[in-house]
CSV table of C-alpha atoms and ligand atoms in Angstrom, one decimal:
chain,number,residue,atom,x,y,z
J,1,MET,CA,14.5,-16.6,12.4
J,2,ILE,CA,14.7,-12.9,11.4
J,3,TYR,CA,11.2,-11.5,11.0
J,4,LEU,CA,10.9,-8.5,8.7
J,5,ASP,CA,7.3,-8.8,7.5
J,6,ASN,CA,5.9,-6.6,10.2
J,7,ALA,CA,3.6,-4.7,7.7
J,8,ALA,CA,1.7,-8.0,7.4
J,9,THR,CA,1.5,-8.6,11.1
J,10,THR,CA,3.6,-8.1,14.2
J,11,LYS,CA,4.5,-10.4,17.1
J,12,PRO,CA,2.0,-9.7,19.9
J,13,ASP,CA,3.6,-7.6,22.7
J,14,GLU,CA,4.4,-10.1,25.4
J,15,GLY,CA,4.3,-7.6,28.3
J,16,ALA,CA,0.9,-6.4,27.1
J,17,PHE,CA,-0.2,-10.0,26.8
J,18,LEU,CA,0.8,-10.7,30.4
J,19,GLN,CA,-0.8,-7.5,31.7
J,20,ALA,CA,-4.0,-8.4,29.9
J,21,LYS,CA,-4.0,-12.1,31.0
J,22,GLU,CA,-6.3,-11.4,34.0
J,23,TYR,CA,-9.1,-10.6,31.5
J,24,VAL,CA,-9.0,-14.3,30.6
J,25,THR,CA,-8.2,-15.9,33.9
J,26,GLN,CA,-10.3,-13.7,36.3
J,27,LYS,CA,-12.2,-10.9,34.7
J,28,PHE,CA,-13.8,-13.0,32.0
J,29,TYR,CA,-17.3,-11.6,32.7
J,30,ASN,CA,-19.6,-10.1,30.2
J,31,PRO,CA,-18.9,-6.3,30.1
J,32,SER,CA,-22.6,-5.8,29.5
J,33,GLY,CA,-23.6,-7.8,32.5
J,34,LEU,CA,-25.8,-6.0,35.1
J,35,TYR,CA,-23.7,-7.3,38.0
J,36,LYS,CA,-20.9,-5.2,39.5
J,37,GLU,CA,-18.1,-7.2,37.8
J,38,GLY,CA,-19.7,-6.4,34.4
J,39,PHE,CA,-19.9,-2.7,35.3
J,40,ALA,CA,-16.3,-2.7,36.4
J,41,LEU,CA,-15.2,-4.2,33.1
J,42,GLN,CA,-17.3,-1.6,31.2
J,43,SER,CA,-15.4,1.2,32.9
J,44,GLU,CA,-12.1,-0.4,32.1
J,45,LEU,CA,-13.0,-0.7,28.5
J,46,LYS,CA,-14.1,3.0,28.6
J,47,LYS,CA,-10.6,4.0,29.9
J,48,ALA,CA,-8.9,1.9,27.1
J,49,ARG,CA,-11.2,3.4,24.5
J,50,SER,CA,-10.4,6.9,25.6
J,51,VAL,CA,-6.6,6.3,25.7
J,52,LEU,CA,-6.6,4.6,22.2
J,53,LEU,CA,-8.5,7.6,20.9
J,54,SER,CA,-6.5,10.3,22.6
J,55,LYS,CA,-3.3,9.2,21.0
J,56,VAL,CA,-4.4,10.5,17.6
J,57,ALA,CA,-7.5,12.5,18.0
J,58,ASP,CA,-9.3,15.2,20.0
J,59,GLU,CA,-11.6,13.4,22.4
J,60,THR,CA,-14.1,16.1,22.4
J,61,ALA,CA,-14.6,15.8,18.6
J,62,PHE,CA,-14.1,12.0,18.0
J,63,GLU,CA,-15.0,8.7,19.5
J,64,PHE,CA,-13.6,5.1,19.2
J,65,ILE,CA,-15.7,2.0,18.3
J,66,PHE,CA,-14.1,-1.4,18.8
J,67,THR,CA,-14.4,-3.8,15.8
J,68,SER,CA,-12.8,-7.1,15.0
J,69,CYS,CA,-10.2,-5.9,12.5
J,70,GLY,CA,-9.2,-3.2,10.1
J,71,THR,CA,-11.1,-4.9,7.3
J,72,GLU,CA,-14.3,-4.7,9.3
J,73,SER,CA,-13.7,-1.0,10.1
J,74,ASN,CA,-13.2,-0.3,6.4
J,75,ASN,CA,-16.3,-2.3,5.4
J,76,GLN,CA,-18.5,-0.5,8.0
J,77,ALA,CA,-17.3,2.9,6.9
J,78,ILE,CA,-17.8,2.2,3.2
J,79,PHE,CA,-21.1,0.3,3.3
J,80,SER,CA,-22.6,2.7,5.8
J,81,PHE,CA,-22.0,5.8,3.7
J,82,ALA,CA,-21.9,4.8,0.1
J,83,ARG,CA,-25.3,5.8,-1.4
J,84,ARG,CA,-26.6,6.7,-4.8
J,85,GLY,CA,-24.1,8.7,-6.7
J,86,ASN,CA,-20.3,8.0,-6.7
J,87,ALA,CA,-17.7,6.9,-4.2
J,88,VAL,CA,-14.1,7.9,-4.7
J,89,THR,CA,-10.9,6.0,-3.7
J,90,THR,CA,-7.4,5.5,-5.0
J,91,ALA,CA,-5.6,2.8,-7.1
J,92,GLY,CA,-3.3,2.1,-4.2
J,93,GLU,CA,-5.7,1.0,-1.5
J,94,HIS,CA,-5.6,-2.3,0.4
J,95,SER,CA,-8.0,-5.0,-0.8
J,96,ALA,CA,-10.0,-4.2,2.4
J,97,VAL,CA,-11.1,-1.1,0.6
J,98,LEU,CA,-10.9,-2.1,-3.0
J,99,ALA,CA,-13.0,-5.2,-2.6
J,100,PRO,CA,-15.9,-3.3,-0.9
J,101,PHE,CA,-15.6,-0.6,-3.6
J,102,ALA,CA,-16.0,-3.4,-6.3
J,103,GLU,CA,-19.0,-4.6,-4.3
J,104,LEU,CA,-20.6,-1.2,-4.4
J,105,LYS,CA,-20.6,-1.6,-8.2
J,106,ASN,CA,-21.8,-5.2,-8.1
J,107,ARG,CA,-24.7,-4.3,-5.9
J,108,GLY,CA,-25.5,-1.1,-7.9
J,109,ILE,CA,-25.1,1.0,-4.7
J,110,ALA,CA,-22.7,3.7,-6.1
J,111,GLU,CA,-20.3,4.2,-9.0
J,112,PRO,CA,-16.7,3.6,-7.8
J,113,ARG,CA,-14.1,6.0,-9.0
J,114,TYR,CA,-10.3,5.5,-8.7
J,115,ALA,CA,-7.6,8.1,-8.5
J,116,PRO,CA,-4.2,7.2,-9.9
J,117,LEU,CA,-0.9,7.1,-7.9
J,118,GLN,CA,2.2,9.1,-8.5
J,119,LYS,CA,5.6,7.4,-9.0
J,120,ASP,CA,6.4,7.9,-5.2
J,121,GLY,CA,3.3,5.9,-4.3
J,122,ARG,CA,1.2,8.7,-3.0
J,123,VAL,CA,-2.2,9.5,-4.6
J,124,ASP,CA,-2.2,12.2,-7.2
J,125,VAL,CA,-4.2,14.7,-5.1
J,126,GLN,CA,-5.3,16.9,-8.0
J,127,LYS,CA,-6.7,13.9,-9.9
J,128,LEU,CA,-8.4,12.7,-6.7
J,129,LEU,CA,-10.1,16.0,-6.2
J,130,ALA,CA,-11.1,16.1,-9.8
J,131,LEU,CA,-13.2,13.0,-9.2
J,132,VAL,CA,-15.1,14.6,-6.4
J,133,ASP,CA,-18.3,16.3,-7.4
J,134,ASP,CA,-21.7,17.1,-5.9
J,135,LYS,CA,-22.8,13.4,-6.2
J,136,THR,CA,-19.8,12.1,-4.2
J,137,CYS,CA,-21.2,10.4,-1.1
J,138,LEU,CA,-17.9,9.0,0.2
J,139,LEU,CA,-14.2,9.3,-0.3
J,140,SER,CA,-11.8,6.7,1.1
J,141,VAL,CA,-8.0,7.2,1.1
J,142,MET,CA,-5.3,5.3,2.9
J,143,HIS,CA,-2.9,7.1,5.3
J,144,VAL,CA,0.2,4.9,4.7
J,145,ASN,CA,0.4,2.4,1.8
J,146,ASN,CA,1.0,-1.1,3.0
J,147,GLU,CA,3.3,-2.0,0.1
J,148,THR,CA,5.4,1.1,-0.4
J,149,GLY,CA,5.0,2.9,2.9
J,150,ALA,CA,4.0,6.1,0.9
J,151,ILE,CA,2.3,8.6,3.2
J,152,ASN,CA,-0.7,10.6,2.0
J,153,ASP,CA,-1.4,13.9,3.6
J,154,VAL,CA,-4.8,12.8,4.7
J,155,ASN,CA,-5.6,15.9,6.8
J,156,GLN,CA,-5.0,18.2,3.8
J,157,ILE,CA,-6.9,15.9,1.4
J,158,ALA,CA,-9.9,15.8,3.8
J,159,LYS,CA,-9.9,19.6,4.0
J,160,GLU,CA,-9.8,20.0,0.3
J,161,VAL,CA,-12.5,17.4,-0.3
J,162,LYS,CA,-14.8,19.1,2.2
J,163,ARG,CA,-14.1,22.5,0.5
J,164,LYS,CA,-15.3,20.9,-2.8
J,165,ASN,CA,-18.3,19.0,-1.3
J,166,PRO,CA,-19.0,19.4,2.4
J,167,ARG,CA,-21.4,16.5,2.3
J,168,THR,CA,-18.8,13.9,1.2
J,169,ILE,CA,-17.9,11.6,4.0
J,170,VAL,CA,-14.2,11.2,4.3
J,171,HIS,CA,-12.8,7.8,5.4
J,172,VAL,CA,-9.2,7.1,6.0
J,173,ASP,CA,-7.6,3.6,6.3
J,174,GLY,CA,-5.1,4.3,9.0
J,175,VAL,CA,-4.1,0.7,9.6
J,176,GLN,CA,-0.4,1.2,8.7
J,177,ALA,CA,-0.1,4.6,10.3
J,178,TYR,CA,-1.6,4.2,13.8
J,179,GLY,CA,1.1,3.7,16.5
J,180,LYS,CA,3.8,4.3,13.9
J,181,LEU,CA,3.7,7.9,12.8
J,182,PRO,CA,3.2,11.0,14.9
J,183,TYR,CA,-0.1,12.8,13.8
J,184,LYS,CA,-3.4,14.1,15.0
J,185,LEU,CA,-6.6,13.8,12.9
J,186,ALA,CA,-8.0,17.0,11.4
J,187,LYS,CA,-11.7,17.7,12.1
J,188,GLU,CA,-12.5,17.2,8.4
J,189,ILE,CA,-11.8,13.4,8.7
J,190,ASP,CA,-15.1,11.6,9.4
J,191,LEU,CA,-13.9,8.0,9.9
J,192,TYR,CA,-10.5,6.4,10.5
J,193,SER,CA,-9.7,2.7,10.6
J,194,VAL,CA,-7.1,1.1,12.9
J,195,SER,CA,-6.0,-2.4,13.6
J,196,ALA,CA,-4.2,-4.0,16.6
J,197,HIS,CA,-2.1,-6.7,15.1
J,198,LYS,CA,0.1,-4.2,13.1
J,199,ILE,CA,1.5,-2.8,16.3
J,200,GLY,CA,1.9,-5.6,18.8
J,201,GLY,CA,-1.8,-6.3,19.4
J,202,LEU,CA,-3.7,-9.4,18.6
J,203,LYS,CA,-5.3,-10.4,15.3
J,204,GLY,CA,-9.0,-10.0,15.6
J,205,VAL,CA,-9.1,-6.5,17.3
J,206,GLY,CA,-9.6,-3.2,15.5
J,207,GLY,CA,-11.2,0.1,15.8
J,208,LEU,CA,-13.2,2.7,13.9
J,209,ILE,CA,-12.6,6.2,15.0
J,210,LYS,CA,-15.5,8.5,14.0
J,211,ARG,CA,-16.4,12.1,14.2
J,212,LYS,CA,-18.8,12.4,17.2
J,213,SER,CA,-21.4,14.4,15.4
J,214,LEU,CA,-21.7,11.8,12.6
J,215,THR,CA,-24.4,9.2,12.9
J,216,LEU,CA,-22.9,5.8,12.1
J,217,PRO,CA,-25.5,3.2,11.1
J,218,PRO,CA,-24.8,-0.3,12.5
J,219,TYR,CA,-23.1,-2.9,10.3
J,220,LEU,CA,-23.5,-5.8,12.7
J,221,PHE,CA,-27.0,-5.8,14.4
J,222,GLY,CA,-27.5,-7.6,17.7
J,223,GLY,CA,-27.2,-6.9,21.4
J,224,GLY,CA,-26.4,-3.2,20.9
J,225,GLN,CA,-22.8,-3.1,22.2
J,226,GLU,CA,-20.6,-0.1,21.2
J,227,GLY,CA,-23.6,2.2,21.6
J,228,GLY,CA,-25.6,0.1,19.1
J,229,ARG,CA,-23.1,0.8,16.3
J,230,ARG,CA,-21.3,-2.6,16.5
J,231,SER,CA,-23.0,-5.5,18.2
J,232,GLY,CA,-21.2,-8.5,19.6
J,233,THR,CA,-19.8,-9.3,23.1
J,234,GLU,CA,-16.7,-7.3,23.5
J,235,ASN,CA,-13.3,-9.0,23.1
J,236,THR,CA,-12.1,-7.7,26.5
J,237,PHE,CA,-8.8,-9.6,26.5
J,238,GLY,CA,-7.9,-8.5,23.0
J,239,ILE,CA,-9.0,-4.9,23.6
J,240,MET,CA,-7.0,-4.7,26.9
J,241,GLN,CA,-3.9,-6.3,25.3
J,242,PHE,CA,-4.2,-3.7,22.5
J,243,PHE,CA,-4.5,-0.9,25.0
J,244,TYR,CA,-1.4,-2.0,26.9
J,245,ALA,CA,0.5,-2.4,23.6
J,246,VAL,CA,-0.5,1.0,22.4
J,247,GLU,CA,0.6,2.7,25.7
J,248,LYS,CA,4.0,1.2,25.1
J,249,LYS,CA,4.2,2.0,21.4
J,250,PHE,CA,3.2,5.6,21.8
J,251,ALA,CA,5.6,6.2,24.7
J,252,SER,CA,8.5,5.5,22.3
J,253,LEU,CA,6.9,6.4,19.0
J,254,LYS,CA,9.2,9.3,18.0
J,255,ALA,CA,12.4,7.5,19.1
J,256,ASP,CA,11.3,4.3,17.2
J,257,TYR,CA,10.5,6.4,14.1
J,258,GLU,CA,14.0,7.8,14.0
J,259,ARG,CA,15.7,4.5,14.8
J,260,LEU,CA,13.8,2.6,12.1
J,261,ARG,CA,14.5,5.3,9.6
J,262,GLY,CA,18.1,4.7,10.3
J,263,TYR,CA,17.6,0.9,9.9
J,264,ARG,CA,15.7,1.4,6.6
J,265,GLU,CA,18.6,3.5,5.2
J,266,LYS,CA,21.1,1.0,6.4
J,267,VAL,CA,19.3,-1.8,4.6
J,268,TRP,CA,19.2,0.2,1.4
J,269,ALA,CA,22.9,1.3,1.8
J,270,GLY,CA,23.9,-2.4,2.1
J,271,LEU,CA,21.9,-3.8,-0.8
J,272,ASP,CA,23.6,-4.7,-4.0
J,273,LYS,CA,22.8,-1.8,-6.4
J,274,ASP,CA,23.5,-3.9,-9.4
J,275,ILE,CA,20.4,-5.9,-8.6
J,276,PHE,CA,18.1,-3.8,-6.4
J,277,LEU,CA,16.1,-0.8,-7.3
J,278,ARG,CA,14.6,1.4,-4.5
J,279,ILE,CA,10.8,1.8,-4.7
J,280,SER,CA,10.1,3.5,-1.3
J,281,ASP,CA,11.8,6.9,-1.2
J,282,GLU,CA,13.1,8.7,1.9
J,283,ASN,CA,9.8,10.3,2.6
J,284,THR,CA,7.9,7.1,3.2
J,285,SER,CA,7.1,5.4,6.5
J,286,PRO,CA,10.3,4.2,8.1
J,287,TYR,CA,8.5,0.9,8.9
J,288,ILE,CA,8.5,-0.2,5.2
J,289,LEU,CA,11.2,-0.5,2.6
J,290,SER,CA,10.1,-1.7,-0.8
J,291,VAL,CA,12.7,-2.7,-3.3
J,292,ALA,CA,12.7,-4.5,-6.6
J,293,ALA,CA,15.2,-7.1,-7.8
J,294,VAL,CA,14.6,-6.2,-11.5
J,295,GLY,CA,14.5,-9.3,-13.7
J,296,LEU,CA,14.2,-11.7,-10.8
J,297,ARG,CA,11.1,-13.1,-9.2
J,298,GLY,CA,10.3,-11.7,-5.8
J,299,GLU,CA,8.4,-14.8,-4.8
J,300,ILE,CA,11.4,-17.1,-5.5
J,301,LEU,CA,13.7,-14.7,-3.5
J,302,LEU,CA,11.2,-14.8,-0.7
J,303,HIS,CA,11.5,-18.6,-0.5
J,304,MET,CA,15.2,-18.6,-0.8
J,305,ALA,CA,15.5,-16.0,2.0
J,306,ASN,CA,13.1,-18.0,4.1
J,307,ASP,CA,15.3,-21.1,3.8
J,308,LYS,CA,18.2,-19.0,5.1
J,309,GLY,CA,16.2,-17.8,8.1
J,310,LEU,CA,14.8,-14.5,6.9
J,311,ILE,CA,11.0,-13.7,6.6
J,312,ILE,CA,10.1,-10.8,4.3
J,313,GLY,CA,7.1,-10.0,2.0
J,314,THR,CA,6.7,-9.5,-1.7
J,315,GLY,CA,4.9,-6.8,-3.5
J,316,SER,CA,2.0,-9.0,-4.4
J,317,ALA,CA,-0.5,-8.2,-1.6
J,318,CYS,CA,0.3,-9.3,2.0
J,319,SER,CA,-1.1,-12.7,1.5
J,320,SER,CA,-0.9,-15.9,-0.5
J,321,ASN,CA,-4.5,-15.2,-1.8
J,322,ALA,CA,-3.4,-12.6,-4.3
J,323,LYS,CA,-5.2,-13.2,-7.6
J,324,THR,CA,-2.5,-11.6,-9.8
J,325,ARG,CA,1.2,-12.2,-10.1
J,326,TYR,CA,2.1,-8.6,-10.2
J,327,SER,CA,1.5,-6.1,-7.4
J,328,ARG,CA,-1.2,-3.7,-8.7
J,329,VAL,CA,0.1,-1.0,-6.4
J,330,ILE,CA,3.6,-1.1,-7.9
J,331,LEU,CA,2.1,-1.1,-11.4
J,332,ALA,CA,-0.1,1.8,-10.4
J,333,CYS,CA,3.0,3.7,-9.4
J,334,GLY,CA,4.1,3.4,-13.1
J,335,TYR,CA,6.6,0.6,-12.8
J,336,ASP,CA,6.6,-2.1,-15.5
J,337,GLU,CA,5.8,-5.8,-15.0
J,338,LYS,CA,9.4,-6.9,-14.9
J,339,THR,CA,10.0,-4.5,-11.9
J,340,ALA,CA,6.7,-5.4,-10.2
J,341,ASP,CA,7.6,-9.1,-10.4
J,342,GLY,CA,10.8,-8.5,-8.4
J,343,VAL,CA,9.4,-6.5,-5.6
J,344,LEU,CA,10.3,-7.4,-2.0
J,345,ARG,CA,8.8,-5.7,1.0
J,346,ILE,CA,11.1,-5.5,4.0
J,347,SER,CA,9.1,-4.2,7.0
J,348,PHE,CA,10.3,-3.4,10.5
J,349,SER,CA,9.0,-3.1,14.0
J,350,PRO,CA,10.4,-1.5,17.1
J,351,GLU,CA,11.6,-4.9,18.2
J,352,THR,CA,13.9,-5.2,15.1
J,353,THR,CA,17.6,-5.1,16.0
J,354,GLU,CA,20.6,-3.7,14.2
J,355,GLU,CA,22.2,-7.2,14.1
J,356,GLU,CA,19.1,-8.5,12.4
J,357,ILE,CA,19.3,-5.7,9.8
J,358,GLU,CA,22.9,-6.6,9.1
J,359,SER,CA,22.2,-10.3,8.7
J,360,ALA,CA,19.1,-9.6,6.5
J,361,VAL,CA,21.1,-7.5,4.1
J,362,GLY,CA,23.7,-10.3,3.8
J,363,ILE,CA,21.0,-12.9,3.1
J,364,LEU,CA,19.2,-10.7,0.5
J,365,ASN,CA,22.4,-10.0,-1.4
J,366,GLU,CA,23.4,-13.6,-1.3
J,367,VAL,CA,20.1,-15.1,-2.5
J,368,ALA,CA,19.7,-12.4,-5.2
J,369,ASN,CA,23.2,-13.0,-6.6
J,370,ASP,CA,22.6,-16.7,-6.4
J,371,LEU,CA,19.4,-16.5,-8.4
J,372,LYS,CA,20.9,-14.0,-10.9
J,373,ASN,CA,23.8,-16.4,-11.5
J,374,ARG,CA,21.6,-19.3,-12.0
J,375,MET,CA,19.6,-17.5,-14.6
J,376,LYS,CA,22.7,-16.7,-16.7
D,401,PLP,N1,-5.7,-1.7,5.5
D,401,PLP,C1,-4.3,-1.8,5.4
D,401,PLP,C2,-3.6,-0.7,4.8
D,401,PLP,C3,-3.7,-3.0,5.7
D,401,PLP,O1,-2.3,-3.1,5.6
D,401,PLP,C4,-4.4,-4.1,6.3
D,401,PLP,C5,-3.7,-5.3,6.6
D,401,PLP,O2,-2.8,-5.8,6.0
D,401,PLP,C6,-5.8,-3.9,6.4
D,401,PLP,C7,-6.4,-2.8,6.0
D,401,PLP,C8,-6.6,-5.0,7.0
D,401,PLP,O3,-6.5,-5.0,8.4
D,401,PLP,P1,-6.9,-6.4,9.3
D,401,PLP,O4,-5.8,-7.4,9.0
D,401,PLP,O5,-6.9,-5.9,10.7
D,401,PLP,O6,-8.2,-6.8,8.8
């Protein structure tokens, strides 16, 4: 099976899994335990926390809080800082931001405001800034879009938002960027969400990076773990596996970035241009290529490719729980429903090989031509 749906989830890194195994078989203790084994675990978690943070942020200005997933990190950021007034986000966000924003309205907490996207998938920054006023308590913008791979200049956005309203808390959903793109967070970013399973970690482990001087109210109350900001006995195995996976990912981040950029261009070069339209341009994350088979249904193509041994995604969310047939992100970029219906998301990982790329292109052309001919 060729797996090219890595934006949805990645295969857990096996080396990291084996390195972390001792946290299940031997070091299974409670890290908050008062015995020396507990203390030892706490200091190992501290080291992991510091390394995970230092990869993208200045350790003197930011800190790293472990959570259970990117969704939890986003929810904590949004519900902790949305207050009376308005909260601004973009039309391209993942449902882990859009659903909490809808809930802000349902609960009467804050008025949600949505900035439009440009054709290239990035948020229209001027329109985003125009939504920020003196009553904006929170702004949430994604770093890399999970459907198109479009990259927002979040450091610049955060700077401009703070210039307009220094009290607005800036949250960035960095789930599709962490461990994939080279960057360092600007001091104007208050909160930044990451998730382990997008980069070889396990599902059920995430993090919320926060500016040190910002007081983060707890979202989960309980035993006071994570400095009282996120209670719940730490998932030591998951955290340590994430830590080992991250050390590996960042060691080859730049080389992987270039190699995958080559793969993405190779896929596009090989696809039948009479059928496929390119959605992700050259400036997007090399980990994601979004294309549309205009006039064909992406979902049918996904199943046909699946039968031939290729796993990819469609544009309609990264799950089978999508409520609408068309991807709202692709529509928000200005494409029509016919194009949105045919979207396929091909997403890579550093484990992807050139042979897999070549086979995948062959399968995609074959199934798309097959479906097109059947529809004549
Ligand atoms: N944000 C983005 C941009 C995502 O792509 C995802 C997962 O698909 C999430 C948030 C949610 O992350 P998790 O699956 O860790 O809850």
